[in-house]
JSON list of C-alpha atoms in Angstrom, two decimals:
[
{"chain": "A", "resi": 1, "resn": "LYS", "atom": "CA", "xyz": [-76.05, 59.13, -44.03]},
{"chain": "A", "resi": 2, "resn": "GLN", "atom": "CA", "xyz": [-72.69, 57.72, -45.08]},
{"chain": "A", "resi": 3, "resn": "LEU", "atom": "CA", "xyz": [-70.85, 60.75, -43.73]},
{"chain": "A", "resi": 4, "resn": "LEU", "atom": "CA", "xyz": [-72.73, 60.61, -40.46]},
{"chain": "A", "resi": 5, "resn": "MET", "atom": "CA", "xyz": [-71.66, 56.99, -40.07]},
{"chain": "A", "resi": 6, "resn": "LEU", "atom": "CA", "xyz": [-68.11, 58.10, -40.89]},
{"chain": "A", "resi": 7, "resn": "GLN", "atom": "CA", "xyz": [-68.30, 60.83, -38.24]},
{"chain": "A", "resi": 8, "resn": "GLU", "atom": "CA", "xyz": [-69.32, 58.10, -35.58]},
{"chain": "A", "resi": 9, "resn": "VAL", "atom": "CA", "xyz": [-66.28, 56.02, -36.60]},
{"chain": "A", "resi": 10, "resn": "ILE", "atom": "CA", "xyz": [-63.95, 59.02, -36.37]},
{"chain": "A", "resi": 11, "resn": "LEU", "atom": "CA", "xyz": [-65.39, 59.84, -32.97]},
{"chain": "A", "resi": 12, "resn": "LYS", "atom": "CA", "xyz": [-64.83, 56.26, -31.77]},
{"chain": "A", "resi": 13, "resn": "PHE", "atom": "CA", "xyz": [-61.26, 56.36, -33.15]},
{"chain": "A", "resi": 14, "resn": "GLU", "atom": "CA", "xyz": [-60.42, 59.52, -31.40]},
{"chain": "A", "resi": 15, "resn": "GLU", "atom": "CA", "xyz": [-61.79, 58.12, -28.02]},
{"chain": "A", "resi": 16, "resn": "LEU", "atom": "CA", "xyz": [-59.75, 54.98, -28.47]},
{"chain": "A", "resi": 17, "resn": "LEU", "atom": "CA", "xyz": [-56.52, 57.11, -29.03]},
{"chain": "A", "resi": 18, "resn": "VAL", "atom": "CA", "xyz": [-57.13, 59.62, -26.24]},
{"chain": "A", "resi": 19, "resn": "GLY", "atom": "CA", "xyz": [-58.80, 57.33, -23.80]},
{"chain": "A", "resi": 20, "resn": "ASN", "atom": "CA", "xyz": [-55.94, 54.71, -23.88]},
{"chain": "A", "resi": 21, "resn": "LEU", "atom": "CA", "xyz": [-52.84, 56.71, -23.98]},
{"chain": "A", "resi": 22, "resn": "ASP", "atom": "CA", "xyz": [-52.73, 57.05, -20.17]},
{"chain": "A", "resi": 23, "resn": "TYR", "atom": "CA", "xyz": [-53.39, 53.48, -19.65]},
{"chain": "A", "resi": 24, "resn": "PHE", "atom": "CA", "xyz": [-50.34, 52.60, -21.80]},
{"chain": "A", "resi": 25, "resn": "LYS", "atom": "CA", "xyz": [-48.11, 55.21, -20.13]},
{"chain": "A", "resi": 26, "resn": "ASN", "atom": "CA", "xyz": [-49.17, 54.27, -16.55]},
{"chain": "A", "resi": 27, "resn": "THR", "atom": "CA", "xyz": [-49.11, 50.49, -16.73]},
{"chain": "A", "resi": 28, "resn": "ASP", "atom": "CA", "xyz": [-46.39, 48.75, -15.06]},
{"chain": "A", "resi": 29, "resn": "LYS", "atom": "CA", "xyz": [-43.75, 47.29, -17.38]},
{"chain": "A", "resi": 30, "resn": "ASP", "atom": "CA", "xyz": [-44.16, 43.90, -15.84]},
{"chain": "A", "resi": 31, "resn": "VAL", "atom": "CA", "xyz": [-47.75, 43.85, -16.65]},
{"chain": "A", "resi": 32, "resn": "LEU", "atom": "CA", "xyz": [-47.14, 45.02, -20.28]},
{"chain": "A", "resi": 33, "resn": "GLU", "atom": "CA", "xyz": [-44.40, 42.37, -20.73]},
{"chain": "A", "resi": 34, "resn": "PHE", "atom": "CA", "xyz": [-46.11, 39.41, -19.01]},
{"chain": "A", "resi": 35, "resn": "LYS", "atom": "CA", "xyz": [-46.42, 36.76, -21.77]},
{"chain": "A", "resi": 36, "resn": "PRO", "atom": "CA", "xyz": [-49.00, 34.10, -21.28]},
{"chain": "A", "resi": 37, "resn": "GLU", "atom": "CA", "xyz": [-48.14, 30.69, -22.74]},
{"chain": "A", "resi": 38, "resn": "SER", "atom": "CA", "xyz": [-48.41, 30.78, -26.65]},
{"chain": "A", "resi": 39, "resn": "LYS", "atom": "CA", "xyz": [-50.02, 34.20, -26.58]},
{"chain": "A", "resi": 40, "resn": "TRP", "atom": "CA", "xyz": [-48.76, 37.75, -27.19]},
{"chain": "A", "resi": 41, "resn": "SER", "atom": "CA", "xyz": [-47.90, 40.06, -24.26]},
{"chain": "A", "resi": 42, "resn": "LYS", "atom": "CA", "xyz": [-49.82, 43.26, -23.97]},
{"chain": "A", "resi": 43, "resn": "LYS", "atom": "CA", "xyz": [-46.75, 44.95, -25.40]},
{"chain": "A", "resi": 44, "resn": "GLU", "atom": "CA", "xyz": [-46.73, 42.63, -28.36]},
{"chain": "A", "resi": 45, "resn": "ILE", "atom": "CA", "xyz": [-50.47, 43.21, -28.91]},
{"chain": "A", "resi": 46, "resn": "LEU", "atom": "CA", "xyz": [-49.52, 46.92, -29.03]},
{"chain": "A", "resi": 47, "resn": "GLY", "atom": "CA", "xyz": [-46.80, 45.95, -31.55]},
{"chain": "A", "resi": 48, "resn": "HIS", "atom": "CA", "xyz": [-49.40, 44.20, -33.60]},
{"chain": "A", "resi": 49, "resn": "LEU", "atom": "CA", "xyz": [-51.51, 47.35, -33.50]},
{"chain": "A", "resi": 50, "resn": "ILE", "atom": "CA", "xyz": [-48.40, 49.25, -34.86]},
{"chain": "A", "resi": 51, "resn": "ASP", "atom": "CA", "xyz": [-48.08, 46.82, -37.60]},
{"chain": "A", "resi": 52, "resn": "SER", "atom": "CA", "xyz": [-51.77, 47.10, -38.43]},
{"chain": "A", "resi": 53, "resn": "ALA", "atom": "CA", "xyz": [-51.38, 50.81, -38.47]},
{"chain": "A", "resi": 54, "resn": "VAL", "atom": "CA", "xyz": [-48.42, 50.71, -40.76]},
{"chain": "A", "resi": 55, "resn": "HIS", "atom": "CA", "xyz": [-50.25, 48.50, -43.29]},
{"chain": "A", "resi": 56, "resn": "ASN", "atom": "CA", "xyz": [-53.58, 50.26, -43.13]},
{"chain": "A", "resi": 57, "resn": "LEU", "atom": "CA", "xyz": [-51.85, 53.69, -43.48]},
{"chain": "A", "resi": 58, "resn": "VAL", "atom": "CA", "xyz": [-50.56, 52.49, -46.84]},
{"chain": "A", "resi": 59, "resn": "ARG", "atom": "CA", "xyz": [-54.02, 51.12, -47.70]},
{"chain": "A", "resi": 60, "resn": "PHE", "atom": "CA", "xyz": [-55.83, 54.28, -46.67]},
{"chain": "A", "resi": 61, "resn": "THR", "atom": "CA", "xyz": [-53.52, 56.39, -48.82]},
{"chain": "A", "resi": 62, "resn": "GLU", "atom": "CA", "xyz": [-52.81, 54.24, -51.83]},
{"chain": "A", "resi": 63, "resn": "ILE", "atom": "CA", "xyz": [-56.54, 53.58, -52.44]},
{"chain": "A", "resi": 64, "resn": "HIS", "atom": "CA", "xyz": [-56.99, 57.24, -53.51]},
{"chain": "A", "resi": 65, "resn": "TYR", "atom": "CA", "xyz": [-54.62, 56.94, -56.50]},
{"chain": "A", "resi": 66, "resn": "ALA", "atom": "CA", "xyz": [-54.23, 53.20, -57.20]},
{"chain": "A", "resi": 67, "resn": "PRO", "atom": "CA", "xyz": [-56.22, 51.46, -59.87]},
{"chain": "A", "resi": 68, "resn": "LYS", "atom": "CA", "xyz": [-59.72, 50.24, -58.77]},
{"chain": "A", "resi": 69, "resn": "PRO", "atom": "CA", "xyz": [-60.62, 47.80, -57.32]},
{"chain": "A", "resi": 70, "resn": "TYR", "atom": "CA", "xyz": [-57.77, 48.36, -54.90]},
{"chain": "A", "resi": 71, "resn": "GLN", "atom": "CA", "xyz": [-55.90, 45.09, -54.37]},
{"chain": "A", "resi": 72, "resn": "TYR", "atom": "CA", "xyz": [-55.73, 44.30, -50.60]},
{"chain": "A", "resi": 73, "resn": "ARG", "atom": "CA", "xyz": [-52.49, 42.78, -49.58]},
{"chain": "A", "resi": 74, "resn": "THR", "atom": "CA", "xyz": [-52.27, 40.77, -46.32]},
{"chain": "A", "resi": 75, "resn": "TYR", "atom": "CA", "xyz": [-49.28, 40.56, -44.02]},
{"chain": "A", "resi": 76, "resn": "ASN", "atom": "CA", "xyz": [-47.91, 37.93, -41.67]},
{"chain": "A", "resi": 77, "resn": "GLN", "atom": "CA", "xyz": [-48.93, 39.12, -38.28]},
{"chain": "A", "resi": 78, "resn": "GLU", "atom": "CA", "xyz": [-47.06, 36.48, -36.25]},
{"chain": "A", "resi": 79, "resn": "ASP", "atom": "CA", "xyz": [-43.78, 36.94, -38.05]},
{"chain": "A", "resi": 80, "resn": "LEU", "atom": "CA", "xyz": [-43.96, 40.65, -37.97]},
{"chain": "A", "resi": 81, "resn": "VAL", "atom": "CA", "xyz": [-44.44, 40.76, -34.14]},
{"chain": "A", "resi": 82, "resn": "SER", "atom": "CA", "xyz": [-41.36, 38.48, -33.75]},
{"chain": "A", "resi": 83, "resn": "ILE", "atom": "CA", "xyz": [-39.22, 40.15, -36.33]},
{"chain": "A", "resi": 84, "resn": "CYS", "atom": "CA", "xyz": [-39.96, 43.63, -34.88]},
{"chain": "A", "resi": 85, "resn": "GLN", "atom": "CA", "xyz": [-39.03, 42.45, -31.36]},
{"chain": "A", "resi": 86, "resn": "TYR", "atom": "CA", "xyz": [-41.82, 44.38, -29.67]},
{"chain": "A", "resi": 87, "resn": "GLN", "atom": "CA", "xyz": [-41.41, 42.39, -26.46]},
{"chain": "A", "resi": 88, "resn": "SER", "atom": "CA", "xyz": [-37.86, 43.91, -25.90]},
{"chain": "A", "resi": 89, "resn": "ALA", "atom": "CA", "xyz": [-38.62, 47.32, -27.34]},
{"chain": "A", "resi": 90, "resn": "ASP", "atom": "CA", "xyz": [-38.88, 50.43, -25.29]},
{"chain": "A", "resi": 91, "resn": "SER", "atom": "CA", "xyz": [-42.55, 50.85, -24.12]},
{"chain": "A", "resi": 92, "resn": "ASN", "atom": "CA", "xyz": [-42.49, 54.73, -24.55]},
{"chain": "A", "resi": 93, "resn": "GLU", "atom": "CA", "xyz": [-41.20, 54.40, -28.06]},
{"chain": "A", "resi": 94, "resn": "LEU", "atom": "CA", "xyz": [-43.92, 51.83, -28.96]},
{"chain": "A", "resi": 95, "resn": "ILE", "atom": "CA", "xyz": [-46.57, 54.08, -27.42]},
{"chain": "A", "resi": 96, "resn": "LEU", "atom": "CA", "xyz": [-45.42, 57.16, -29.43]},
{"chain": "A", "resi": 97, "resn": "LEU", "atom": "CA", "xyz": [-45.16, 55.14, -32.66]},
{"chain": "A", "resi": 98, "resn": "TRP", "atom": "CA", "xyz": [-48.59, 53.76, -32.22]},
{"chain": "A", "resi": 99, "resn": "LEU", "atom": "CA", "xyz": [-50.04, 57.17, -31.44]},
{"chain": "A", "resi": 100, "resn": "SER", "atom": "CA", "xyz": [-48.22, 58.91, -34.28]},
{"chain": "A", "resi": 101, "resn": "LEU", "atom": "CA", "xyz": [-49.27, 56.39, -36.93]},
{"chain": "A", "resi": 102, "resn": "ASN", "atom": "CA", "xyz": [-52.90, 56.52, -35.76]},
{"chain": "A", "resi": 103, "resn": "LYS", "atom": "CA", "xyz": [-52.96, 60.26, -35.63]},
{"chain": "A", "resi": 104, "resn": "GLN", "atom": "CA", "xyz": [-52.00, 60.30, -39.29]},
{"chain": "A", "resi": 105, "resn": "ILE", "atom": "CA", "xyz": [-54.72, 57.63, -40.13]},
{"chain": "A", "resi": 106, "resn": "LEU", "atom": "CA", "xyz": [-57.15, 59.84, -38.25]},
{"chain": "A", "resi": 107, "resn": "ARG", "atom": "CA", "xyz": [-56.16, 62.92, -40.39]},
{"chain": "A", "resi": 108, "resn": "ILE", "atom": "CA", "xyz": [-56.81, 60.80, -43.54]},
{"chain": "A", "resi": 109, "resn": "PHE", "atom": "CA", "xyz": [-60.09, 59.57, -42.22]},
{"chain": "A", "resi": 110, "resn": "LYS", "atom": "CA", "xyz": [-61.16, 63.19, -41.61]},
{"chain": "A", "resi": 111, "resn": "SER", "atom": "CA", "xyz": [-60.34, 64.22, -45.18]},
{"chain": "A", "resi": 112, "resn": "VAL", "atom": "CA", "xyz": [-62.18, 61.33, -46.92]},
{"chain": "A", "resi": 113, "resn": "ASP", "atom": "CA", "xyz": [-65.12, 62.53, -49.07]},
{"chain": "A", "resi": 114, "resn": "SER", "atom": "CA", "xyz": [-68.32, 60.61, -49.63]},
{"chain": "A", "resi": 115, "resn": "GLU", "atom": "CA", "xyz": [-67.29, 59.46, -53.15]},
{"chain": "A", "resi": 116, "resn": "ALA", "atom": "CA", "xyz": [-64.07, 57.91, -51.72]},
{"chain": "A", "resi": 117, "resn": "LEU", "atom": "CA", "xyz": [-66.13, 55.87, -49.27]},
{"chain": "A", "resi": 118, "resn": "HIS", "atom": "CA", "xyz": [-67.33, 53.74, -52.12]},
{"chain": "A", "resi": 119, "resn": "TYR", "atom": "CA", "xyz": [-63.92, 52.91, -53.61]},
{"chain": "A", "resi": 120, "resn": "GLU", "atom": "CA", "xyz": [-63.83, 49.16, -54.04]},
{"chain": "A", "resi": 121, "resn": "ILE", "atom": "CA", "xyz": [-61.24, 47.00, -52.47]},
{"chain": "A", "resi": 122, "resn": "GLU", "atom": "CA", "xyz": [-60.67, 43.41, -53.71]},
{"chain": "A", "resi": 123, "resn": "LEU", "atom": "CA", "xyz": [-59.69, 40.92, -51.02]},
{"chain": "A", "resi": 124, "resn": "ASN", "atom": "CA", "xyz": [-57.55, 37.84, -51.65]},
{"chain": "A", "resi": 125, "resn": "ASP", "atom": "CA", "xyz": [-60.68, 35.69, -51.96]},
{"chain": "A", "resi": 126, "resn": "LYS", "atom": "CA", "xyz": [-61.88, 38.02, -54.74]},
{"chain": "A", "resi": 127, "resn": "SER", "atom": "CA", "xyz": [-64.76, 39.42, -52.59]},
{"chain": "A", "resi": 128, "resn": "ILE", "atom": "CA", "xyz": [-65.25, 43.09, -52.64]},
{"chain": "A", "resi": 129, "resn": "ILE", "atom": "CA", "xyz": [-65.58, 45.55, -49.78]},
{"chain": "A", "resi": 130, "resn": "ASN", "atom": "CA", "xyz": [-65.34, 49.47, -49.84]},
{"chain": "A", "resi": 131, "resn": "LEU", "atom": "CA", "xyz": [-63.27, 51.98, -48.14]},
{"chain": "A", "resi": 132, "resn": "ARG", "atom": "CA", "xyz": [-66.05, 52.79, -45.67]},
{"chain": "A", "resi": 133, "resn": "PHE", "atom": "CA", "xyz": [-66.14, 49.12, -44.50]},
{"chain": "A", "resi": 134, "resn": "LEU", "atom": "CA", "xyz": [-62.24, 49.06, -44.22]},
{"chain": "A", "resi": 135, "resn": "MET", "atom": "CA", "xyz": [-62.33, 52.21, -42.10]},
{"chain": "A", "resi": 136, "resn": "SER", "atom": "CA", "xyz": [-64.98, 50.89, -39.76]},
{"chain": "A", "resi": 137, "resn": "ASP", "atom": "CA", "xyz": [-63.25, 47.49, -39.58]},
{"chain": "A", "resi": 138, "resn": "TYR", "atom": "CA", "xyz": [-59.91, 49.22, -38.73]},
{"chain": "A", "resi": 139, "resn": "VAL", "atom": "CA", "xyz": [-61.45, 50.95, -35.70]},
{"chain": "A", "resi": 140, "resn": "ALA", "atom": "CA", "xyz": [-63.31, 47.85, -34.57]},
{"chain": "A", "resi": 141, "resn": "HIS", "atom": "CA", "xyz": [-59.96, 45.82, -34.83]},
{"chain": "A", "resi": 142, "resn": "LEU", "atom": "CA", "xyz": [-58.26, 48.58, -32.69]},
{"chain": "A", "resi": 143, "resn": "GLU", "atom": "CA", "xyz": [-61.05, 48.55, -30.25]},
{"chain": "A", "resi": 144, "resn": "HIS", "atom": "CA", "xyz": [-60.92, 44.68, -29.91]},
{"chain": "A", "resi": 145, "resn": "HIS", "atom": "CA", "xyz": [-57.18, 44.71, -29.16]},
{"chain": "A", "resi": 146, "resn": "ILE", "atom": "CA", "xyz": [-57.32, 47.54, -26.74]},
{"chain": "A", "resi": 147, "resn": "LYS", "atom": "CA", "xyz": [-59.88, 45.60, -24.76]},
{"chain": "A", "resi": 148, "resn": "GLN", "atom": "CA", "xyz": [-57.51, 42.60, -24.80]},
{"chain": "A", "resi": 149, "resn": "ILE", "atom": "CA", "xyz": [-54.71, 44.77, -23.52]},
{"chain": "A", "resi": 150, "resn": "GLN", "atom": "CA", "xyz": [-56.90, 46.25, -20.66]},
{"chain": "A", "resi": 151, "resn": "ASN", "atom": "CA", "xyz": [-58.17, 42.81, -19.69]},
{"chain": "A", "resi": 152, "resn": "ASN", "atom": "CA", "xyz": [-56.89, 42.23, -16.13]},
{"chain": "A", "resi": 153, "resn": "ARG", "atom": "CA", "xyz": [-56.99, 38.51, -16.59]},
{"chain": "A", "resi": 154, "resn": "TYR", "atom": "CA", "xyz": [-54.18, 39.03, -19.16]},
{"chain": "A", "resi": 155, "resn": "SER", "atom": "CA", "xyz": [-51.65, 40.07, -16.59]},
{"chain": "A", "resi": 156, "resn": "THR", "atom": "CA", "xyz": [-49.37, 38.75, -13.87]}
]
């Protein structure tokens, strides 16, 4: 049952990557860069997804060899989007980086065995989740932000 649920997460992940690549490539630069007051632009949301992929790639790899429970480290999302200057970055570079990082994460997802799904992760509040939850949550987070990006009310 665990592996079946994992297969569903992987399928959803693949759909999100393949199904949204054309959207990013074919969306006008002005739409991607439009910045609502005190919110991220669609391009900055994509940058946030890159930051998320970078941090989660580390998590999804380290958990296999780090002491258990794995210690979950947070990151400052707002500062990273600003520091990385996603708003002024080349859109095609961002799209390729996002896709490449997520393809690597997808390869890791596909290689996870049923034992690893139960590896424990200790959050900052000392609560415990497992790798299966973190994987599912990553894909849900990705889907949430892709829906934000594709929301037509969030454009010029």
